[in-house]
């Protein structure tokens, strides 16, 4: 796995560093996490890495196209390492859980606007909002909520 990351970084002329590898591994294992989670995961493995270093790594990887930054309305920015396919997301209004949704219309997801007004379109942001299964269960079962789940 690590060697995959190294190949990806070399392909975009990024220097391979341990913090960069750690961030990519964290995002592979935990897609759609925010900066704080990324910092916690990286520092669990490499305690000497500073918060600022993680911010810098996230920016460098995002700028290089190896990491995608998404920010649903009202939520903190989240990061994922599944890039290049412009897939969509479904977001729980209640707890903020996020899951990937493949595009319903095909391989170049929603990039063909019905009228592009002369713009060069490179991204289509489609967000599905709803209630995740956990929250839906909680809402319909007051007993479960009372005694706590998880
Ligand atoms: Zn939820
Ligand atoms: Zn995603
Ligand atoms: Zn789509």
Short mmCIF file of N, CA and C and ligand atoms in Angstrom, two decimals:
data_model
loop_
_atom_site.label_atom_id
_atom_site.label_comp_id
_atom_site.label_asym_id
_atom_site.label_seq_id
_atom_site.Cartn_x
_atom_site.Cartn_y
_atom_site.Cartn_z
N UNK A 1 0.83 -1.20 0.00
CA UNK A 1 0.00 0.00 0.00
C UNK A 1 0.87 1.25 0.00
N UNK A 2 1.84 1.27 0.89
CA UNK A 2 2.73 2.42 0.97
C UNK A 2 3.39 2.71 -0.37
N UNK A 3 3.77 1.66 -1.06
CA UNK A 3 4.45 1.89 -2.33
C UNK A 3 3.49 2.50 -3.36
N UNK A 4 2.18 2.18 -3.25
CA UNK A 4 1.20 2.84 -4.11
C UNK A 4 1.23 4.34 -3.88
N UNK A 5 1.24 4.72 -2.61
CA UNK A 5 1.27 6.15 -2.29
C UNK A 5 2.53 6.80 -2.84
N UNK A 6 3.65 6.08 -2.70
CA UNK A 6 4.90 6.65 -3.21
C UNK A 6 4.83 6.85 -4.71
N UNK A 7 4.24 5.88 -5.40
CA UNK A 7 4.09 6.00 -6.85
C UNK A 7 3.21 7.20 -7.20
N UNK A 8 2.10 7.33 -6.45
CA UNK A 8 1.20 8.47 -6.70
C UNK A 8 1.93 9.79 -6.51
N UNK A 9 2.70 9.88 -5.44
CA UNK A 9 3.38 11.15 -5.15
C UNK A 9 4.44 11.45 -6.20
N UNK A 10 5.18 10.43 -6.60
CA UNK A 10 6.21 10.66 -7.61
C UNK A 10 5.57 11.08 -8.92
N UNK A 11 4.39 10.53 -9.22
CA UNK A 11 3.72 10.86 -10.48
C UNK A 11 3.38 12.34 -10.56
N UNK A 12 3.17 12.98 -9.41
CA UNK A 12 2.86 14.41 -9.43
C UNK A 12 4.04 15.23 -8.88
N UNK A 13 5.23 14.61 -8.90
CA UNK A 13 6.46 15.29 -8.49
C UNK A 13 6.42 15.82 -7.07
N UNK A 14 5.76 15.10 -6.18
CA UNK A 14 5.78 15.47 -4.77
C UNK A 14 6.84 14.63 -4.08
N UNK A 15 7.59 15.27 -3.20
CA UNK A 15 8.57 14.53 -2.42
C UNK A 15 7.84 13.58 -1.47
N UNK A 16 8.34 12.36 -1.37
CA UNK A 16 7.72 11.38 -0.47
C UNK A 16 8.23 11.62 0.95
N UNK A 17 7.33 11.95 1.87
CA UNK A 17 7.72 12.15 3.27
C UNK A 17 6.83 11.29 4.15
N UNK A 18 7.31 11.02 5.34
CA UNK A 18 6.52 10.18 6.25
C UNK A 18 5.18 10.82 6.60
N UNK A 19 5.14 12.14 6.90
CA UNK A 19 3.82 12.73 7.19
C UNK A 19 2.86 12.63 6.00
N UNK A 20 3.37 12.81 4.79
CA UNK A 20 2.48 12.69 3.62
C UNK A 20 1.95 11.27 3.48
N UNK A 21 2.82 10.30 3.70
CA UNK A 21 2.38 8.90 3.64
C UNK A 21 1.33 8.64 4.71
N UNK A 22 1.55 9.20 5.91
CA UNK A 22 0.62 8.96 7.01
C UNK A 22 -0.75 9.57 6.73
N UNK A 23 -0.75 10.77 6.12
CA UNK A 23 -2.03 11.41 5.81
C UNK A 23 -2.77 10.59 4.76
N UNK A 24 -2.08 10.14 3.73
CA UNK A 24 -2.76 9.34 2.70
C UNK A 24 -3.30 8.04 3.28
N UNK A 25 -2.53 7.42 4.18
CA UNK A 25 -3.00 6.18 4.80
C UNK A 25 -4.22 6.44 5.67
N UNK A 26 -4.20 7.56 6.40
CA UNK A 26 -5.34 7.89 7.27
C UNK A 26 -6.60 8.09 6.43
N UNK A 27 -6.44 8.76 5.29
CA UNK A 27 -7.62 9.03 4.45
C UNK A 27 -8.10 7.78 3.72
N UNK A 28 -7.16 6.88 3.41
CA UNK A 28 -7.59 5.62 2.79
C UNK A 28 -8.44 4.82 3.79
N UNK A 29 -8.01 4.80 5.05
CA UNK A 29 -8.70 3.99 6.05
C UNK A 29 -9.93 4.70 6.61
N UNK A 30 -9.94 6.02 6.57
CA UNK A 30 -11.04 6.79 7.14
C UNK A 30 -11.45 7.90 6.18
N UNK A 31 -12.18 7.56 5.13
CA UNK A 31 -12.54 8.61 4.18
C UNK A 31 -13.47 9.65 4.79
N UNK A 32 -13.41 10.86 4.27
CA UNK A 32 -14.31 11.96 4.66
C UNK A 32 -14.12 12.40 6.10
N UNK A 33 -12.90 12.42 6.60
CA UNK A 33 -12.67 12.94 7.95
C UNK A 33 -12.21 14.39 7.87
N UNK A 34 -12.39 15.10 8.97
CA UNK A 34 -11.98 16.50 8.98
C UNK A 34 -10.53 16.62 9.44
N UNK A 35 -10.04 17.87 9.42
CA UNK A 35 -8.63 18.10 9.73
C UNK A 35 -8.24 17.56 11.11
N UNK A 36 -9.12 17.78 12.09
CA UNK A 36 -8.79 17.33 13.45
C UNK A 36 -8.59 15.81 13.51
N UNK A 37 -9.45 15.07 12.82
CA UNK A 37 -9.29 13.61 12.82
C UNK A 37 -7.99 13.21 12.12
N UNK A 38 -7.70 13.91 11.02
CA UNK A 38 -6.46 13.60 10.30
C UNK A 38 -5.26 13.83 11.23
N UNK A 39 -5.27 14.96 11.92
CA UNK A 39 -4.16 15.27 12.84
C UNK A 39 -4.05 14.19 13.91
N UNK A 40 -5.18 13.80 14.49
CA UNK A 40 -5.16 12.79 15.56
C UNK A 40 -4.59 11.46 15.05
N UNK A 41 -5.02 11.06 13.85
CA UNK A 41 -4.56 9.78 13.31
C UNK A 41 -3.07 9.83 12.98
N UNK A 42 -2.63 10.94 12.38
CA UNK A 42 -1.22 11.04 12.02
C UNK A 42 -0.35 11.07 13.27
N UNK A 43 -0.80 11.84 14.28
CA UNK A 43 0.01 11.98 15.49
C UNK A 43 -0.02 10.73 16.37
N UNK A 44 -1.02 9.91 16.21
CA UNK A 44 -1.03 8.63 16.93
C UNK A 44 0.15 7.78 16.46
N UNK A 45 0.49 7.98 15.19
CA UNK A 45 1.57 7.19 14.59
C UNK A 45 2.90 7.94 14.67
N UNK A 46 2.85 9.27 14.48
CA UNK A 46 4.06 10.08 14.45
C UNK A 46 3.85 11.30 15.35
N UNK A 47 4.05 11.13 16.67
CA UNK A 47 3.72 12.18 17.64
C UNK A 47 4.48 13.49 17.43
N UNK A 48 5.58 13.46 16.71
CA UNK A 48 6.36 14.68 16.56
C UNK A 48 5.85 15.57 15.43
N UNK A 49 4.90 15.08 14.65
CA UNK A 49 4.38 15.89 13.54
C UNK A 49 3.45 16.97 14.10
N UNK A 50 3.70 18.22 13.74
CA UNK A 50 2.92 19.33 14.27
C UNK A 50 1.59 19.47 13.54
N UNK A 51 0.65 20.16 14.20
CA UNK A 51 -0.62 20.46 13.55
C UNK A 51 -0.39 21.18 12.22
N UNK A 52 0.51 22.19 12.29
CA UNK A 52 0.75 22.98 11.08
C UNK A 52 1.28 22.09 9.96
N UNK A 53 2.12 21.12 10.31
CA UNK A 53 2.66 20.24 9.28
C UNK A 53 1.55 19.45 8.61
N UNK A 54 0.57 19.02 9.40
CA UNK A 54 -0.54 18.26 8.82
C UNK A 54 -1.38 19.17 7.90
N UNK A 55 -1.62 20.40 8.36
CA UNK A 55 -2.32 21.36 7.48
C UNK A 55 -1.57 21.51 6.16
N UNK A 56 -0.26 21.68 6.26
CA UNK A 56 0.54 21.88 5.05
C UNK A 56 0.48 20.67 4.14
N UNK A 57 0.53 19.47 4.75
CA UNK A 57 0.47 18.25 3.95
C UNK A 57 -0.88 18.16 3.24
N UNK A 58 -1.95 18.45 3.97
CA UNK A 58 -3.28 18.37 3.36
C UNK A 58 -3.37 19.34 2.18
N UNK A 59 -2.81 20.55 2.36
CA UNK A 59 -2.88 21.52 1.27
C UNK A 59 -2.06 21.04 0.08
N UNK A 60 -0.87 20.53 0.35
CA UNK A 60 0.00 20.09 -0.75
C UNK A 60 -0.64 18.92 -1.51
N UNK A 61 -1.20 17.97 -0.77
CA UNK A 61 -1.81 16.80 -1.43
C UNK A 61 -3.06 17.21 -2.20
N UNK A 62 -3.82 18.15 -1.63
CA UNK A 62 -5.03 18.61 -2.32
C UNK A 62 -4.65 19.36 -3.60
N UNK A 63 -3.66 20.26 -3.48
CA UNK A 63 -3.21 21.02 -4.65
C UNK A 63 -2.69 20.09 -5.74
N UNK A 64 -2.05 18.99 -5.33
CA UNK A 64 -1.47 18.06 -6.29
C UNK A 64 -2.52 17.11 -6.86
N UNK A 65 -3.74 17.16 -6.32
CA UNK A 65 -4.80 16.31 -6.85
C UNK A 65 -4.83 14.91 -6.27
N UNK A 66 -4.05 14.66 -5.22
CA UNK A 66 -4.06 13.32 -4.62
C UNK A 66 -5.11 13.20 -3.53
N UNK A 67 -5.60 14.34 -3.07
CA UNK A 67 -6.62 14.37 -2.03
C UNK A 67 -7.71 15.32 -2.49
N UNK A 68 -8.94 14.93 -2.20
CA UNK A 68 -10.07 15.79 -2.55
C UNK A 68 -10.65 16.37 -1.28
N UNK A 69 -10.92 17.66 -1.32
CA UNK A 69 -11.49 18.37 -0.19
C UNK A 69 -12.96 18.60 -0.50
N UNK A 70 -13.82 18.21 0.42
CA UNK A 70 -15.24 18.49 0.23
C UNK A 70 -15.73 19.25 1.45
N UNK A 71 -16.69 20.10 1.24
CA UNK A 71 -17.22 20.86 2.36
C UNK A 71 -18.72 21.03 2.20
N UNK A 72 -19.49 20.07 2.73
CA UNK A 72 -20.94 20.20 2.67
C UNK A 72 -21.37 21.45 3.44
N UNK A 73 -22.43 22.09 2.99
CA UNK A 73 -22.90 23.31 3.64
C UNK A 73 -23.07 23.08 5.14
N UNK A 74 -22.52 23.99 5.94
CA UNK A 74 -22.68 23.90 7.39
C UNK A 74 -21.76 22.91 8.07
N UNK A 75 -20.89 22.24 7.33
CA UNK A 75 -19.99 21.26 7.93
C UNK A 75 -18.55 21.75 7.80
N UNK A 76 -17.65 21.14 8.57
CA UNK A 76 -16.24 21.45 8.40
C UNK A 76 -15.74 20.73 7.15
N UNK A 77 -14.63 21.20 6.62
CA UNK A 77 -14.06 20.58 5.43
C UNK A 77 -13.65 19.15 5.74
N UNK A 78 -13.92 18.26 4.81
CA UNK A 78 -13.53 16.86 4.94
C UNK A 78 -12.59 16.53 3.79
N UNK A 79 -11.80 15.47 4.01
CA UNK A 79 -10.83 15.08 3.01
C UNK A 79 -10.99 13.60 2.68
N UNK A 80 -10.63 13.25 1.45
CA UNK A 80 -10.67 11.85 1.04
C UNK A 80 -9.61 11.62 -0.01
N UNK A 81 -9.19 10.36 -0.13
CA UNK A 81 -8.15 10.06 -1.11
C UNK A 81 -8.74 9.44 -2.37
N UNK A 82 -10.06 9.29 -2.43
CA UNK A 82 -10.68 8.83 -3.67
C UNK A 82 -10.86 10.06 -4.56
N UNK A 83 -10.00 10.20 -5.54
CA UNK A 83 -10.00 11.41 -6.36
C UNK A 83 -10.19 11.06 -7.83
N UNK A 84 -10.49 12.06 -8.59
CA UNK A 84 -10.46 11.91 -10.04
C UNK A 84 -11.74 11.42 -10.66
N UNK A 85 -12.72 11.00 -9.84
CA UNK A 85 -13.94 10.50 -10.46
C UNK A 85 -15.15 11.40 -10.18
N UNK A 86 -14.91 12.51 -9.47
CA UNK A 86 -15.99 13.47 -9.21
C UNK A 86 -17.25 12.77 -8.68
N UNK A 87 -17.05 11.75 -7.82
CA UNK A 87 -18.23 11.06 -7.27
C UNK A 87 -18.97 12.01 -6.33
N UNK A 88 -20.17 11.62 -6.00
CA UNK A 88 -21.02 12.47 -5.16
C UNK A 88 -21.04 11.95 -3.73
N UNK A 89 -21.73 12.70 -2.87
CA UNK A 89 -21.81 12.31 -1.46
C UNK A 89 -23.23 12.42 -0.95
N UNK A 90 -23.54 11.54 -0.02
CA UNK A 90 -24.79 11.65 0.71
C UNK A 90 -24.43 12.00 2.14
N UNK A 91 -25.10 13.01 2.69
CA UNK A 91 -24.75 13.55 4.00
C UNK A 91 -25.96 13.43 4.92
N UNK A 92 -25.71 12.94 6.14
CA UNK A 92 -26.79 12.85 7.12
C UNK A 92 -27.00 14.22 7.78
N UNK A 93 -28.23 14.71 7.73
CA UNK A 93 -28.53 16.01 8.33
C UNK A 93 -28.38 15.97 9.85
N UNK A 94 -28.50 14.78 10.42
CA UNK A 94 -28.53 14.67 11.86
C UNK A 94 -27.13 14.57 12.46
N UNK A 95 -26.32 13.64 11.96
CA UNK A 95 -25.00 13.41 12.58
C UNK A 95 -23.84 13.80 11.68
N UNK A 96 -24.12 14.15 10.43
CA UNK A 96 -23.04 14.56 9.54
C UNK A 96 -22.29 13.43 8.87
N UNK A 97 -22.76 12.17 9.06
CA UNK A 97 -22.11 11.04 8.40
C UNK A 97 -22.12 11.26 6.89
N UNK A 98 -21.05 10.84 6.23
CA UNK A 98 -20.93 11.03 4.78
C UNK A 98 -20.59 9.70 4.13
N UNK A 99 -21.25 9.40 3.01
CA UNK A 99 -20.92 8.21 2.26
C UNK A 99 -20.77 8.57 0.79
N UNK A 100 -20.00 7.76 0.07
CA UNK A 100 -19.81 7.99 -1.36
C UNK A 100 -21.02 7.51 -2.15
N UNK A 101 -21.33 8.24 -3.19
CA UNK A 101 -22.38 7.82 -4.12
C UNK A 101 -21.81 7.93 -5.52
N UNK A 102 -21.80 6.81 -6.23
CA UNK A 102 -21.36 6.88 -7.61
C UNK A 102 -22.37 7.69 -8.41
N UNK A 103 -21.88 8.32 -9.44
CA UNK A 103 -22.78 9.13 -10.26
C UNK A 103 -23.84 8.26 -10.91
N UNK A 104 -25.05 8.78 -10.93
CA UNK A 104 -26.15 8.01 -11.50
C UNK A 104 -26.13 8.03 -13.02
N UNK A 105 -25.48 9.01 -13.61
CA UNK A 105 -25.62 9.16 -15.05
C UNK A 105 -24.43 8.65 -15.85
N UNK A 106 -23.33 8.28 -15.20
CA UNK A 106 -22.28 7.71 -16.01
C UNK A 106 -20.89 8.06 -15.55
N UNK A 107 -19.94 7.87 -16.43
CA UNK A 107 -18.55 7.88 -16.02
C UNK A 107 -17.99 9.28 -15.82
N UNK A 108 -18.45 10.26 -16.54
CA UNK A 108 -17.98 11.63 -16.33
C UNK A 108 -19.07 12.36 -15.57
N UNK A 109 -19.11 12.14 -14.27
CA UNK A 109 -20.29 12.49 -13.48
C UNK A 109 -20.76 13.93 -13.65
N UNK A 110 -21.89 14.07 -14.24
CA UNK A 110 -22.61 15.35 -14.24
C UNK A 110 -21.78 16.52 -14.75
N UNK A 111 -20.76 16.24 -15.55
CA UNK A 111 -19.93 17.35 -16.00
C UNK A 111 -20.46 17.98 -17.28
N UNK A 112 -21.47 17.35 -17.86
CA UNK A 112 -22.04 17.92 -19.06
C UNK A 112 -23.25 18.75 -18.65
N UNK A 113 -23.02 20.02 -18.46
CA UNK A 113 -24.11 20.89 -18.05
C UNK A 113 -25.09 21.05 -19.21
N UNK A 114 -26.36 21.23 -18.88
CA UNK A 114 -27.35 21.41 -19.94
C UNK A 114 -27.07 22.71 -20.69
N UNK A 115 -26.51 23.68 -19.98
CA UNK A 115 -26.08 24.92 -20.63
C UNK A 115 -24.90 25.43 -19.82
N UNK A 116 -23.70 25.43 -20.41
CA UNK A 116 -22.52 25.81 -19.62
C UNK A 116 -22.26 27.32 -19.65
N UNK A 117 -23.08 28.08 -20.37
CA UNK A 117 -22.94 29.54 -20.43
C UNK A 117 -21.54 29.96 -20.83
N UNK A 118 -20.83 29.09 -21.56
CA UNK A 118 -19.49 29.44 -22.01
C UNK A 118 -18.40 29.16 -21.00
N UNK A 119 -18.77 28.69 -19.81
CA UNK A 119 -17.77 28.37 -18.80
C UNK A 119 -17.09 27.05 -19.16
N UNK A 120 -15.83 26.91 -18.76
CA UNK A 120 -15.17 25.61 -18.83
C UNK A 120 -15.42 24.90 -17.51
N UNK A 121 -16.30 23.90 -17.53
CA UNK A 121 -16.71 23.24 -16.29
C UNK A 121 -15.73 22.12 -15.96
N UNK A 122 -15.19 22.11 -14.72
CA UNK A 122 -14.30 21.01 -14.33
C UNK A 122 -14.78 20.27 -13.10
N UNK A 123 -15.85 20.70 -12.52
CA UNK A 123 -16.36 19.99 -11.35
C UNK A 123 -17.85 20.22 -11.24
N UNK A 124 -18.56 19.16 -10.87
CA UNK A 124 -19.99 19.30 -10.58
C UNK A 124 -20.21 18.85 -9.15
N UNK A 125 -20.79 19.70 -8.34
CA UNK A 125 -20.98 19.34 -6.94
C UNK A 125 -22.43 18.93 -6.73
N UNK A 126 -22.61 17.67 -6.46
CA UNK A 126 -23.94 17.14 -6.18
C UNK A 126 -23.90 16.56 -4.78
N UNK A 127 -24.73 17.05 -3.90
CA UNK A 127 -24.77 16.51 -2.53
C UNK A 127 -26.18 16.05 -2.24
N UNK A 128 -26.31 14.80 -1.84
CA UNK A 128 -27.59 14.26 -1.41
C UNK A 128 -27.69 14.43 0.11
N UNK A 129 -28.75 15.01 0.58
CA UNK A 129 -28.94 15.18 2.02
C UNK A 129 -30.04 14.25 2.50
N UNK A 130 -29.87 13.71 3.71
CA UNK A 130 -30.90 12.82 4.24
C UNK A 130 -30.58 12.41 5.66
N UNK A 131 -31.07 11.24 6.05
CA UNK A 131 -30.85 10.72 7.39
C UNK A 131 -30.18 9.36 7.26
N UNK A 132 -29.06 9.16 7.96
CA UNK A 132 -28.33 7.90 7.85
C UNK A 132 -29.08 6.79 8.58
N UNK A 133 -28.77 5.52 8.29
CA UNK A 133 -29.50 4.41 8.93
C UNK A 133 -29.45 4.46 10.45
N UNK A 134 -28.29 4.80 11.02
CA UNK A 134 -28.17 4.88 12.48
C UNK A 134 -29.14 5.91 13.05
N UNK A 135 -29.14 7.09 12.45
CA UNK A 135 -30.01 8.15 12.96
C UNK A 135 -31.47 7.80 12.73
N UNK A 136 -31.78 7.16 11.62
CA UNK A 136 -33.16 6.79 11.35
C UNK A 136 -33.63 5.78 12.38
N UNK A 137 -32.77 4.84 12.76
CA UNK A 137 -33.11 3.84 13.77
C UNK A 137 -33.34 4.50 15.12
N UNK A 138 -32.44 5.41 15.46
CA UNK A 138 -32.55 6.09 16.75
C UNK A 138 -33.86 6.85 16.85
N UNK A 139 -34.21 7.50 15.75
CA UNK A 139 -35.40 8.33 15.77
C UNK A 139 -36.66 7.48 15.96
N UNK A 140 -36.65 6.27 15.39
CA UNK A 140 -37.87 5.46 15.44
C UNK A 140 -37.90 4.55 16.67
N UNK A 141 -36.82 4.49 17.45
CA UNK A 141 -36.79 3.62 18.62
C UNK A 141 -36.38 4.38 19.86
N UNK A 142 -37.31 5.02 20.54
CA UNK A 142 -36.98 5.80 21.73
C UNK A 142 -36.29 4.96 22.80
N UNK A 143 -36.61 3.66 22.89
CA UNK A 143 -35.98 2.82 23.91
C UNK A 143 -34.48 2.70 23.68
N UNK A 144 -34.13 2.53 22.42
CA UNK A 144 -32.72 2.40 22.09
C UNK A 144 -31.99 3.69 22.45
N UNK A 145 -32.64 4.82 22.19
CA UNK A 145 -31.99 6.09 22.50
C UNK A 145 -31.79 6.21 24.01
N UNK A 146 -32.83 5.81 24.75
CA UNK A 146 -32.78 5.94 26.20
C UNK A 146 -31.62 5.17 26.80
N UNK A 147 -31.41 3.96 26.31
CA UNK A 147 -30.36 3.14 26.92
C UNK A 147 -29.02 3.30 26.21
N UNK A 148 -29.02 4.12 25.19
CA UNK A 148 -27.76 4.39 24.52
C UNK A 148 -27.36 3.27 23.60
N UNK A 149 -26.82 3.62 22.48
CA UNK A 149 -26.29 2.60 21.61
C UNK A 149 -24.83 2.93 21.33
N UNK A 150 -24.21 2.22 20.47
CA UNK A 150 -22.80 2.33 20.10
C UNK A 150 -22.03 1.24 20.79
ZN1 LIG B 1 -26.75 10.17 10.99
ZN1 LIG B 2 -16.11 10.54 -1.22
ZN1 LIG B 3 -23.75 12.62 -11.16
#
